Tab-separated table of N, CA, C and O in Angstrom:
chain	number	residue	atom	x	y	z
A	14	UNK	N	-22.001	-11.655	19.786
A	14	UNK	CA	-22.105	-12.373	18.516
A	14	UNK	C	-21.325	-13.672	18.642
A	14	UNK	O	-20.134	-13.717	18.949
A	15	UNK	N	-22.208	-14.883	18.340
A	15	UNK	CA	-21.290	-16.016	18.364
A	15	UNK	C	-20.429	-16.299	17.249
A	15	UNK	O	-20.129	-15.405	16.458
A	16	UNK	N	-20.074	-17.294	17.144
A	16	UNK	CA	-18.722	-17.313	16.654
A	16	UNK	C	-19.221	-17.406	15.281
A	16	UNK	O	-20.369	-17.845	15.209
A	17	UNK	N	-18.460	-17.003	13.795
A	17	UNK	CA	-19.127	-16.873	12.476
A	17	UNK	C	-18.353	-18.456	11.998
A	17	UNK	O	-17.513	-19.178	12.535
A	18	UNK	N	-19.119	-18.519	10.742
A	18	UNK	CA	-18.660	-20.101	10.195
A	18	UNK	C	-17.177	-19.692	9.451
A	18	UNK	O	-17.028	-18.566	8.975
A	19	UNK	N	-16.239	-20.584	9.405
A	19	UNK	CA	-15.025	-20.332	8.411
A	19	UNK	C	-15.491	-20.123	6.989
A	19	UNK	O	-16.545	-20.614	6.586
A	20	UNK	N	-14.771	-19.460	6.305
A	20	UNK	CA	-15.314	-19.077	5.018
A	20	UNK	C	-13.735	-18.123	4.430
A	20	UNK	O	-13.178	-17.075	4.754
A	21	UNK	N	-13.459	-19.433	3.226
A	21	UNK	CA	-12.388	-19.161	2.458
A	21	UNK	C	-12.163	-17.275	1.846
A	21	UNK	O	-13.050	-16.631	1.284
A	22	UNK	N	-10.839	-16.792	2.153
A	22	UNK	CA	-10.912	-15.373	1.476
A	22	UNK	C	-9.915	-15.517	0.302
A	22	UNK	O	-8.728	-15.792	0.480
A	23	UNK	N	-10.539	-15.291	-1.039
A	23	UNK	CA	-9.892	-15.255	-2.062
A	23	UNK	C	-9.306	-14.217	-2.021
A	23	UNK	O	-9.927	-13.174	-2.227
A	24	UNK	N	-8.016	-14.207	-1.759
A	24	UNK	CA	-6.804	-13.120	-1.492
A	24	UNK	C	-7.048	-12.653	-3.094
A	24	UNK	O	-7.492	-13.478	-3.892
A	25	UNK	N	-6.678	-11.064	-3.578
A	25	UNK	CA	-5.953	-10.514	-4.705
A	25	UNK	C	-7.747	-10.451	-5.554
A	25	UNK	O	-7.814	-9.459	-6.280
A	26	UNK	N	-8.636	-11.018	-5.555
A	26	UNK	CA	-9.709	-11.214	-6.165
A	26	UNK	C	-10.648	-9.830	-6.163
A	26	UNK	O	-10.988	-9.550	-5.014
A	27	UNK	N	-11.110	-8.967	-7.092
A	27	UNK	CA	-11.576	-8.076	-7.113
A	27	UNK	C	-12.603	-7.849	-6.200
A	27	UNK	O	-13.619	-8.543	-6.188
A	28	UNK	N	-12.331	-6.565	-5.143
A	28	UNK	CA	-13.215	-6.803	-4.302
A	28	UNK	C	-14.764	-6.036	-4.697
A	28	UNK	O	-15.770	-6.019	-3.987
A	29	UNK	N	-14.575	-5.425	-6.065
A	29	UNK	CA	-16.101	-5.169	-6.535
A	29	UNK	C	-15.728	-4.427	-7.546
A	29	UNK	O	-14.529	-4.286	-7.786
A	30	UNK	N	-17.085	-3.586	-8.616
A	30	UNK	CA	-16.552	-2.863	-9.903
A	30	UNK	C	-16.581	-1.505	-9.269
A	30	UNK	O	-17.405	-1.072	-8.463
A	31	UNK	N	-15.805	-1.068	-9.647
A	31	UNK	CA	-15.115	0.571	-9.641
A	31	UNK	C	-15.756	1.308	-10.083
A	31	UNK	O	-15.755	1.525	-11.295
A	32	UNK	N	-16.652	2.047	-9.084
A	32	UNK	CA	-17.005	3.942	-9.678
A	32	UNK	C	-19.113	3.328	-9.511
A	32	UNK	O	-20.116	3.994	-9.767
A	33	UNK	N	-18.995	1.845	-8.988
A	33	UNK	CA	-20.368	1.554	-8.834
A	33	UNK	C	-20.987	1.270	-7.583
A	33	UNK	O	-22.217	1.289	-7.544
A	34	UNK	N	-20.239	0.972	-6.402
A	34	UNK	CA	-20.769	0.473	-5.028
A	34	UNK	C	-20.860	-0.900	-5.138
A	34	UNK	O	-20.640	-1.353	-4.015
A	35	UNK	N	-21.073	-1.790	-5.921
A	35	UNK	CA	-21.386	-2.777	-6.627
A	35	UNK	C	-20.248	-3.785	-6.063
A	35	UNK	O	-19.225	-3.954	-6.726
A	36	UNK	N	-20.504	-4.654	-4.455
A	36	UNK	CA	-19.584	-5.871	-4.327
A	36	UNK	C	-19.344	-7.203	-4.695
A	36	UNK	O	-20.274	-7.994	-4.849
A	37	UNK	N	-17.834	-7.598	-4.892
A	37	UNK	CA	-17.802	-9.058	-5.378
A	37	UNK	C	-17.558	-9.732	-4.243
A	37	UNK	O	-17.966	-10.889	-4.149
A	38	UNK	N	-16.973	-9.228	-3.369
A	38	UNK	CA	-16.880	-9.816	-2.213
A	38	UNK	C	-17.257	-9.524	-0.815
A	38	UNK	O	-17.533	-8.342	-0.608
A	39	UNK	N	-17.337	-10.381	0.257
A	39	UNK	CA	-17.642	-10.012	1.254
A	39	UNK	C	-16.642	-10.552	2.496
A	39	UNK	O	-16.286	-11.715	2.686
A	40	UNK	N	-16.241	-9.173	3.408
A	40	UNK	CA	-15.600	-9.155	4.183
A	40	UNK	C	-15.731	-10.124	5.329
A	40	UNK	O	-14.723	-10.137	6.035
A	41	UNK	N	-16.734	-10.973	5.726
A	41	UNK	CA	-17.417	-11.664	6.909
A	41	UNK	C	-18.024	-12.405	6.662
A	41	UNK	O	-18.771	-12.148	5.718
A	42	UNK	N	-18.108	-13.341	7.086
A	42	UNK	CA	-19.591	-14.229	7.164
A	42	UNK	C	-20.669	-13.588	7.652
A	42	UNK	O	-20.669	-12.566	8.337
A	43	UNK	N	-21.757	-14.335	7.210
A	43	UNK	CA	-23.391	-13.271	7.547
A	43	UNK	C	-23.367	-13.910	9.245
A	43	UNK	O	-23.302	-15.135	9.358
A	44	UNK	N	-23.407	-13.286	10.171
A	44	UNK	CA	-23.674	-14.006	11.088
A	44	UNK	C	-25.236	-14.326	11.305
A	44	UNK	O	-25.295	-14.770	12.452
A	45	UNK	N	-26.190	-14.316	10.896
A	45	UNK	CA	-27.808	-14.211	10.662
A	45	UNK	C	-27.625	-15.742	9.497
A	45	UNK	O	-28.765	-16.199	9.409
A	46	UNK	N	-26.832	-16.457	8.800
A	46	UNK	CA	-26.599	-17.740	8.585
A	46	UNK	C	-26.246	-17.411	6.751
A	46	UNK	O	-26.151	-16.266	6.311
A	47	UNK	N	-26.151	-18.203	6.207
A	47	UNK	CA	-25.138	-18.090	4.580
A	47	UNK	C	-26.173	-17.887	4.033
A	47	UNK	O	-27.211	-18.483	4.323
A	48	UNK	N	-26.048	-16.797	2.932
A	48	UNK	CA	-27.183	-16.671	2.252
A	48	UNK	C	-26.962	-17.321	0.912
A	48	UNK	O	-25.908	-17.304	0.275
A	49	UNK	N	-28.428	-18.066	0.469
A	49	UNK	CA	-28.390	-19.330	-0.312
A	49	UNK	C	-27.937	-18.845	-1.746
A	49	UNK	O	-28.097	-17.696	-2.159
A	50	UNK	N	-27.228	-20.095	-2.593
A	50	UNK	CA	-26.974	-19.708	-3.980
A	50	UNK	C	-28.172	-20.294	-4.523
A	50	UNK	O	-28.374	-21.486	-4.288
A	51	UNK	N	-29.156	-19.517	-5.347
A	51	UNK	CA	-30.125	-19.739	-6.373
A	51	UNK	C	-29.825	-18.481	-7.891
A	51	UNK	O	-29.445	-17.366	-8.246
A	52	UNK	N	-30.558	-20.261	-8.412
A	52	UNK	CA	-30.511	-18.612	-9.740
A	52	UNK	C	-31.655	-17.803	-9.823
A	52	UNK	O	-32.788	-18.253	-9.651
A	53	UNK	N	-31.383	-16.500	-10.106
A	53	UNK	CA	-32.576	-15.307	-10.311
A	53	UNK	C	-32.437	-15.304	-11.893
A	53	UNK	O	-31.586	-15.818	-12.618
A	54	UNK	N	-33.278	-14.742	-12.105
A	54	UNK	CA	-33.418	-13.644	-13.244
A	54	UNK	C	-32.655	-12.273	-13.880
A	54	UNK	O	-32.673	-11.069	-13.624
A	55	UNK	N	-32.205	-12.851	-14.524
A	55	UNK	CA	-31.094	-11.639	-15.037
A	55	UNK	C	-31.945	-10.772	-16.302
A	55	UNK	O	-32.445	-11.163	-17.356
A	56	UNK	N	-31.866	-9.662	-15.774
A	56	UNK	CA	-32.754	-9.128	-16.331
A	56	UNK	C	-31.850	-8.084	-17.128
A	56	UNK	O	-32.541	-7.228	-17.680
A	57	UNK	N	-30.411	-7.931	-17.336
A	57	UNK	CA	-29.561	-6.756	-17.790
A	57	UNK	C	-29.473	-7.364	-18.972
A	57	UNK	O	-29.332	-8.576	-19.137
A	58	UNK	N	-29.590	-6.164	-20.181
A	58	UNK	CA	-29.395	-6.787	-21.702
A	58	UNK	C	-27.781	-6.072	-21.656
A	58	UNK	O	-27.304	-5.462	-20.699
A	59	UNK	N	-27.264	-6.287	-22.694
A	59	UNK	CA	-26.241	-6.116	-23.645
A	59	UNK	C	-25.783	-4.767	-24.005
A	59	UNK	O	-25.937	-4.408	-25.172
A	60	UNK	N	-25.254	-3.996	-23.177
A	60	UNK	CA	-24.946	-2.570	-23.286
A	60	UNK	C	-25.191	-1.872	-21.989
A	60	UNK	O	-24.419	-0.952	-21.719
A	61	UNK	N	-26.173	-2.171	-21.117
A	61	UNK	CA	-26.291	-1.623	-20.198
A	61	UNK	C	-25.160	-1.756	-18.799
A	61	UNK	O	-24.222	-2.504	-19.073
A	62	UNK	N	-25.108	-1.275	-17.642
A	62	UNK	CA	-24.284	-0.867	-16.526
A	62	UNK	C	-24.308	-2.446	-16.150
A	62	UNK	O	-23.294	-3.142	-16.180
A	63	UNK	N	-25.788	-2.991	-15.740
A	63	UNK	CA	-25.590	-4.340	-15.383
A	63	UNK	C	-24.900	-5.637	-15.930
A	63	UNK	O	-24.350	-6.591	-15.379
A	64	UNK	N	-25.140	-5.301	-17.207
A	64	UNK	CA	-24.579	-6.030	-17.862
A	64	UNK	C	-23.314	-6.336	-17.845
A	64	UNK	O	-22.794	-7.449	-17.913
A	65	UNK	N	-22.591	-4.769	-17.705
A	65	UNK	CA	-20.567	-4.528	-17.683
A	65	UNK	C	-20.481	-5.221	-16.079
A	65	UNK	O	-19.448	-5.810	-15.761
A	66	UNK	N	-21.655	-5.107	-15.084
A	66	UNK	CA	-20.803	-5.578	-14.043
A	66	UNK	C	-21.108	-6.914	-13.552
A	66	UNK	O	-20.579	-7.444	-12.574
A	67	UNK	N	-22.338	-7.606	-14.588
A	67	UNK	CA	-21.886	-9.045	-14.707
A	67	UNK	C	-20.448	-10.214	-15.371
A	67	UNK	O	-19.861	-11.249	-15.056
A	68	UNK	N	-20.463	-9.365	-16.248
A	68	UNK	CA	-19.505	-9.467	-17.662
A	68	UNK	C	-18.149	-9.103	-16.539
A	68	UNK	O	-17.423	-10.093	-16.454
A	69	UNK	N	-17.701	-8.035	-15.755
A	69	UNK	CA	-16.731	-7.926	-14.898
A	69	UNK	C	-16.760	-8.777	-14.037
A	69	UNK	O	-15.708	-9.152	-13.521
A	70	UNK	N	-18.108	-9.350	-13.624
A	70	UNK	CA	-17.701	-10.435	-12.760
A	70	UNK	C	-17.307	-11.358	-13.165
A	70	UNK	O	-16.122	-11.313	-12.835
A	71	UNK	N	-17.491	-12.420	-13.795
A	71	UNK	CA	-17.290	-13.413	-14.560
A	71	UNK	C	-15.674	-12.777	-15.386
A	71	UNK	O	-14.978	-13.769	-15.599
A	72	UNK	N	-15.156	-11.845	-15.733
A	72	UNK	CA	-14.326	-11.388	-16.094
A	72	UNK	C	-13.259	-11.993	-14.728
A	72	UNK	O	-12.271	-12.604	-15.134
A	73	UNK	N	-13.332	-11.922	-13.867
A	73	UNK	CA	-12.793	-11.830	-12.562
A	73	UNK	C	-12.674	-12.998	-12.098
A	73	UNK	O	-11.727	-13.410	-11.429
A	74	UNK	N	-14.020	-13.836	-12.563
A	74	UNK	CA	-13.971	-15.270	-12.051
A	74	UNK	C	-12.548	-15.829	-12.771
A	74	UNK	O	-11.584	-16.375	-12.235
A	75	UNK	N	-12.761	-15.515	-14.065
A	75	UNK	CA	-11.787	-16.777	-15.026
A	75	UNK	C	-10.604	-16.210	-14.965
A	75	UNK	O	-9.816	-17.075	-15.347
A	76	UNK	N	-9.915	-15.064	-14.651
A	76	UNK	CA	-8.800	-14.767	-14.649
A	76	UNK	C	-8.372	-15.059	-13.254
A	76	UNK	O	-7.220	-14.923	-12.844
A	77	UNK	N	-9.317	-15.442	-12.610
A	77	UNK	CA	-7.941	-15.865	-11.381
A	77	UNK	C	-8.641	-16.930	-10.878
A	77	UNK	O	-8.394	-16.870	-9.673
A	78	UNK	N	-9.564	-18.128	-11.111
A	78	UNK	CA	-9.628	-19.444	-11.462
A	78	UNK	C	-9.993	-19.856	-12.652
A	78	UNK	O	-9.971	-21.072	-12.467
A	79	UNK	N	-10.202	-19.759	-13.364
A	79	UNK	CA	-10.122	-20.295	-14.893
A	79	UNK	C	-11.069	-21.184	-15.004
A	79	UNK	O	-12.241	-21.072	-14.645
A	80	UNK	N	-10.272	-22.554	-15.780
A	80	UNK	CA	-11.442	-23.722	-15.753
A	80	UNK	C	-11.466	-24.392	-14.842
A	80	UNK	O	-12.288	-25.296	-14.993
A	81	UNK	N	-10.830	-24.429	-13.677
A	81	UNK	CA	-10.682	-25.466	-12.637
A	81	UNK	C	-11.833	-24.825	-11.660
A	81	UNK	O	-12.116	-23.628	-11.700
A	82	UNK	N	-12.501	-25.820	-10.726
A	82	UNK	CA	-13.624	-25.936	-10.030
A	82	UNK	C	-12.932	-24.459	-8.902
A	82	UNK	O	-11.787	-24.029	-9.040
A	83	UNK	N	-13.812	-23.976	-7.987
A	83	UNK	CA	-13.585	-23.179	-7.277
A	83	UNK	C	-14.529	-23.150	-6.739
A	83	UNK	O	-15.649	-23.308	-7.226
A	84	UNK	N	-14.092	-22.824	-4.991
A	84	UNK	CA	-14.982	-22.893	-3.479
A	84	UNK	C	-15.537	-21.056	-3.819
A	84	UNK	O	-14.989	-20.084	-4.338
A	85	UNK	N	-16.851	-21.313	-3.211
A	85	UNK	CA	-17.937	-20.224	-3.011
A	85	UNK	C	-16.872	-19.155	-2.265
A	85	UNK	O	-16.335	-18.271	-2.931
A	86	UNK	N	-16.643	-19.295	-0.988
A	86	UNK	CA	-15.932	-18.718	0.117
A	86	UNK	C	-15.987	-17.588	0.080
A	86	UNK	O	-17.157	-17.686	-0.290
A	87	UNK	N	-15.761	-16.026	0.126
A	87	UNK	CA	-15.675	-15.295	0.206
A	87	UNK	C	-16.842	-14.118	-0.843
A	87	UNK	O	-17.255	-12.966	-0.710
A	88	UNK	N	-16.999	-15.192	-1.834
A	88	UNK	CA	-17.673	-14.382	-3.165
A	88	UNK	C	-19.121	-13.810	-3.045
A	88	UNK	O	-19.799	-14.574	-2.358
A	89	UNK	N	-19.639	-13.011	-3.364
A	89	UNK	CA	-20.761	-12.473	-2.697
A	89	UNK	C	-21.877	-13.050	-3.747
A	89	UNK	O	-22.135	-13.017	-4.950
A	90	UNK	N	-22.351	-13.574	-2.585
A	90	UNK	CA	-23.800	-14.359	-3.149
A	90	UNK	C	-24.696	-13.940	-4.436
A	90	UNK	O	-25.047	-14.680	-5.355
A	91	UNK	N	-24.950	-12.675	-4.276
A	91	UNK	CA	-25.989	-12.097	-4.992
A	91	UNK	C	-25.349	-11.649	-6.558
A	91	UNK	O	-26.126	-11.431	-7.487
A	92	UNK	N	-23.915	-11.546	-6.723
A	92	UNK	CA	-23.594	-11.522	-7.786
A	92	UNK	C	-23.210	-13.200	-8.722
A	92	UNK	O	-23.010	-13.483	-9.903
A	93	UNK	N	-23.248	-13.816	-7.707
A	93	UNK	CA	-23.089	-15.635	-7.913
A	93	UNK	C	-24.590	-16.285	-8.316
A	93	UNK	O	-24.888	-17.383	-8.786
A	94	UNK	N	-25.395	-15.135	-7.929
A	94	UNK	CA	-27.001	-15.888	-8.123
A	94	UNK	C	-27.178	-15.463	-9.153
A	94	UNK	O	-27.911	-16.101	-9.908
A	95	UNK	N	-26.602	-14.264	-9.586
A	95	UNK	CA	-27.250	-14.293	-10.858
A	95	UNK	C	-26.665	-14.683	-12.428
A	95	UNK	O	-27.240	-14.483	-13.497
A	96	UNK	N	-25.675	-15.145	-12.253
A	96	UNK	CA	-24.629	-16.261	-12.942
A	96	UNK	C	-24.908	-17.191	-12.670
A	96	UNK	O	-24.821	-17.771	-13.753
A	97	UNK	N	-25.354	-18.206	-11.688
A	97	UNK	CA	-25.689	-19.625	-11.218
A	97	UNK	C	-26.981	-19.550	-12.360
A	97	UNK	O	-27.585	-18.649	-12.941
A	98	UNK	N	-27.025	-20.958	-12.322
A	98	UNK	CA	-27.069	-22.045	-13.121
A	98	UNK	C	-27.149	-22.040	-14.759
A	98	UNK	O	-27.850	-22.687	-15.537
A	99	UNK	N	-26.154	-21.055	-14.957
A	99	UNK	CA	-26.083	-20.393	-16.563
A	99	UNK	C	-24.409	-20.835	-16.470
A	99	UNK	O	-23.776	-21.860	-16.216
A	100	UNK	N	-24.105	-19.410	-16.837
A	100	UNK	CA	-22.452	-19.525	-16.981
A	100	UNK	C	-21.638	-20.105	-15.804
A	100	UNK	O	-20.482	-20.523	-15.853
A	101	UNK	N	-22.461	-20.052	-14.735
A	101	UNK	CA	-21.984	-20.775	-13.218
A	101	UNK	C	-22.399	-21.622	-12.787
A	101	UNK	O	-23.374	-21.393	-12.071
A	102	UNK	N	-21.897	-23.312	-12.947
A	102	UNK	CA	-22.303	-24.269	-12.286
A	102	UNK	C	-21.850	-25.075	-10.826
A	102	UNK	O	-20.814	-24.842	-10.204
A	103	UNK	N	-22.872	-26.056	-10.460
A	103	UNK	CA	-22.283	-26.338	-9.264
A	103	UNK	C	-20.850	-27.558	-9.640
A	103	UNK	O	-20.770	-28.217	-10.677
A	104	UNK	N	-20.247	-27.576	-8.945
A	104	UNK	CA	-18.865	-28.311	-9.827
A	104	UNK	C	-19.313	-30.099	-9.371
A	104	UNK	O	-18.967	-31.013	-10.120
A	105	UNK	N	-19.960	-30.324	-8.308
A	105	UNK	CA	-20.409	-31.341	-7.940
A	105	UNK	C	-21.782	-31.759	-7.628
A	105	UNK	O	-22.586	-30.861	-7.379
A	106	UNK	N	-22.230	-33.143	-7.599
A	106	UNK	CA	-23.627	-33.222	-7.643
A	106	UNK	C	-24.058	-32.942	-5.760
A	106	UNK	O	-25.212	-32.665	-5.436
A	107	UNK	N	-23.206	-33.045	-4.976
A	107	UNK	CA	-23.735	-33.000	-3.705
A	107	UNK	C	-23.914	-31.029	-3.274
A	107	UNK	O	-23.901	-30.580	-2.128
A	108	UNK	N	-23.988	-30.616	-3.912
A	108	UNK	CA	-24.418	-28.663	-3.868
A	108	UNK	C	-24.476	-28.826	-2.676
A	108	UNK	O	-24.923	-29.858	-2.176
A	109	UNK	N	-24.095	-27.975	-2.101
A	109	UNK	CA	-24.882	-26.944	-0.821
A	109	UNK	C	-24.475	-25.293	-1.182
A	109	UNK	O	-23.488	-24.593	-1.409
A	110	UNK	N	-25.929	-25.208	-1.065
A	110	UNK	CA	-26.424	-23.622	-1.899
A	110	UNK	C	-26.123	-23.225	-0.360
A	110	UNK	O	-26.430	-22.038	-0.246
A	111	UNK	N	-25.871	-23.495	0.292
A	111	UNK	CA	-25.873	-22.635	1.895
A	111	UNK	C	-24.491	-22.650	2.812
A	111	UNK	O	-24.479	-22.265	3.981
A	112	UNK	N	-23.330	-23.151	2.106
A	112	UNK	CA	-22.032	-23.392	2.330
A	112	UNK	C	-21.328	-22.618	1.655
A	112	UNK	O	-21.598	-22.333	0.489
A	113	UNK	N	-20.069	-22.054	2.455
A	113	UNK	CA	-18.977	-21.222	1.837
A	113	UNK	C	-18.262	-21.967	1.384
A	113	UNK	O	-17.378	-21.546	0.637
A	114	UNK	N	-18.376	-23.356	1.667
A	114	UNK	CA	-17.170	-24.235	0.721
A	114	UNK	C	-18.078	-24.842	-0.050
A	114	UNK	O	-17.594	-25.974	-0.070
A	115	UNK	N	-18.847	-24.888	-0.564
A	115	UNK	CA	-19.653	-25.043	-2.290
A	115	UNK	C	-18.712	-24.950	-3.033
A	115	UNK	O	-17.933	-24.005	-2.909
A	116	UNK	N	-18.549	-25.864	-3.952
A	116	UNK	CA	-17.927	-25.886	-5.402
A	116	UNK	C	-18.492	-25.317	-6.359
A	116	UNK	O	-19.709	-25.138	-6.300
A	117	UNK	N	-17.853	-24.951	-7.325
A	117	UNK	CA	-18.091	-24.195	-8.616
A	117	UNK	C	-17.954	-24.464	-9.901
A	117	UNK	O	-17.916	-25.694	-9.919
A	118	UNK	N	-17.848	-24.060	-11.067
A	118	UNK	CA	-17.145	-24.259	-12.125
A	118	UNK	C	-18.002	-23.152	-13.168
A	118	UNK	O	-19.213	-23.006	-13.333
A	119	UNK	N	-16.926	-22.510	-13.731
A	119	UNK	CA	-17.622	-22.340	-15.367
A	119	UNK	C	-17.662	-22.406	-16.317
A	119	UNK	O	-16.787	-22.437	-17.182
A	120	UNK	N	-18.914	-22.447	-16.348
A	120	UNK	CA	-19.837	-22.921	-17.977
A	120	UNK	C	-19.223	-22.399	-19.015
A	120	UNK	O	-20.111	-21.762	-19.581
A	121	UNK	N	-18.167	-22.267	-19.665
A	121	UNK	CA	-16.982	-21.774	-20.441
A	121	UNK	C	-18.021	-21.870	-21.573
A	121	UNK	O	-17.862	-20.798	-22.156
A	122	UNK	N	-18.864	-22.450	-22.132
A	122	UNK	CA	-19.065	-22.489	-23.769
A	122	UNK	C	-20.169	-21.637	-23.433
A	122	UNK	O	-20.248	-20.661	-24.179
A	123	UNK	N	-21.104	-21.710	-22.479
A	123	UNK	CA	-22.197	-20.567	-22.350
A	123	UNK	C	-21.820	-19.123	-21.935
A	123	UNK	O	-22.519	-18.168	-22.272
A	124	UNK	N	-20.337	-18.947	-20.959
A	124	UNK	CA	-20.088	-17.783	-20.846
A	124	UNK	C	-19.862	-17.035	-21.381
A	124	UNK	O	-20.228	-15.882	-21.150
A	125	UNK	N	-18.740	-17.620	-22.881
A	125	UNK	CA	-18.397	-17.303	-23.474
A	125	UNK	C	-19.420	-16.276	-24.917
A	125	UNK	O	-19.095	-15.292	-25.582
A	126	UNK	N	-20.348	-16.893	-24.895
A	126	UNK	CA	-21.338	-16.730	-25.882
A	126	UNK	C	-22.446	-15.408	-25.151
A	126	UNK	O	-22.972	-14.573	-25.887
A	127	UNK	N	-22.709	-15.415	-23.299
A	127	UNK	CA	-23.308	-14.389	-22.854
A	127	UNK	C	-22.238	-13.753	-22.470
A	127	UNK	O	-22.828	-12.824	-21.917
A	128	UNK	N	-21.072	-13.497	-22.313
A	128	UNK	CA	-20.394	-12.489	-22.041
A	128	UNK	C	-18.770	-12.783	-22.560
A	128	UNK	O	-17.864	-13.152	-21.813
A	129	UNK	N	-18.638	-12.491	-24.206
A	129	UNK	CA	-17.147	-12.835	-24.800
A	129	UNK	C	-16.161	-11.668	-24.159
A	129	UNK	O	-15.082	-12.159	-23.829
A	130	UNK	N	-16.259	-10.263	-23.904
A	130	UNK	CA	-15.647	-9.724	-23.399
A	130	UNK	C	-15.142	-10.198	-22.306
A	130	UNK	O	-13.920	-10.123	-22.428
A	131	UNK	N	-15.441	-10.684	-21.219
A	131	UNK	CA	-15.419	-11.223	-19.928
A	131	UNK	C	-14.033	-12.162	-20.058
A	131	UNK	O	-13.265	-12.432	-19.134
A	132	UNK	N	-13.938	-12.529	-21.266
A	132	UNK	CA	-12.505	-13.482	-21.641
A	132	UNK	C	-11.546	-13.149	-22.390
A	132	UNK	O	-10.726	-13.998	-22.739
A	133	UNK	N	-11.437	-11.625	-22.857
A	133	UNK	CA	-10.563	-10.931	-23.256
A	133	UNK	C	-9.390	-10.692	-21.959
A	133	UNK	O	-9.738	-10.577	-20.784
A	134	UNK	N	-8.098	-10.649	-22.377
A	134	UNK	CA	-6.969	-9.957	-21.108
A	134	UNK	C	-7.633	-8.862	-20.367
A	134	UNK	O	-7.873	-9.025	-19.171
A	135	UNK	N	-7.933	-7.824	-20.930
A	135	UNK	CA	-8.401	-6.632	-20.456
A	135	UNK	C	-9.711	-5.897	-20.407
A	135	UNK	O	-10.069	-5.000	-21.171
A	136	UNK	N	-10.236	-6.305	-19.605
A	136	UNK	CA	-11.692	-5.643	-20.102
A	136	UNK	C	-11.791	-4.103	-19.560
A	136	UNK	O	-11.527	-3.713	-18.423
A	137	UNK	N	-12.082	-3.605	-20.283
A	137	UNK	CA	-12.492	-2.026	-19.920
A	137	UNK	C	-14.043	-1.906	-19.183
A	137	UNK	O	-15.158	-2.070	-19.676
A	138	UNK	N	-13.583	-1.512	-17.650
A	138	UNK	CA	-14.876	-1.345	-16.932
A	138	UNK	C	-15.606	0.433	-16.529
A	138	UNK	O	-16.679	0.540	-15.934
């Protein structure tokens, strides 16, 4: 295996929700190449499992970067795609959906409104 790309590890950052299999992060780079940030379709309403472990993600985002911009690096794609281009924006106009150092930011007035729990101290998961 050749050598993997550098890719920031958000030390202390939840490494996924509890009691689900369900990761926020990833241990490695893909060596097969970065898998792209797009937005999907969120298809979890308001009460359901998906929902608590979007709402935990984004719970996770803002308590340990807040409003300030933040690098992709470590965060697992597929829970970032489906927050991107809603409550998760790109923090700059030059994106690369295919970089671990991608910038971030969130959409604080839309998050807030799809997931207010998510910005409480404590969320119960």
């Amino acid at each position: 295996m050749g050598k993997l790309p550098d890719m920031t590890k958000h030390r202390g950052f939840p490494s996924g929700m509890p009691g689900t299999g369900v990761q926020f992060t990833i241990r490695r780079a893909n060596p097969k190449g970065v898998t792209p940030i797009k937005k999907l379709p969120r298809r979890a309403r308001p009460g359901t499992q998906e929902h608590r472990i979007d709402a935990a993600f984004l719970h996770a985002l803002w308590h340990y970067f807040g409003a300030e911009p933040f690098e992709r690096g470590n965060l697992d794609a597929a829970r970032l795609n489906l927050l991107f281009g809603r409550e998760v924006l790109p923090a700059d106009k030059d994106f690369d959906p295919v970089s671990y150092e991608a910038m971030f930011v969130i959409n604080e007035k839309l998050a807030r409104e799809s997931f207010p729990e998510a910005f409480e101290d404590v969320m119960e998961v």
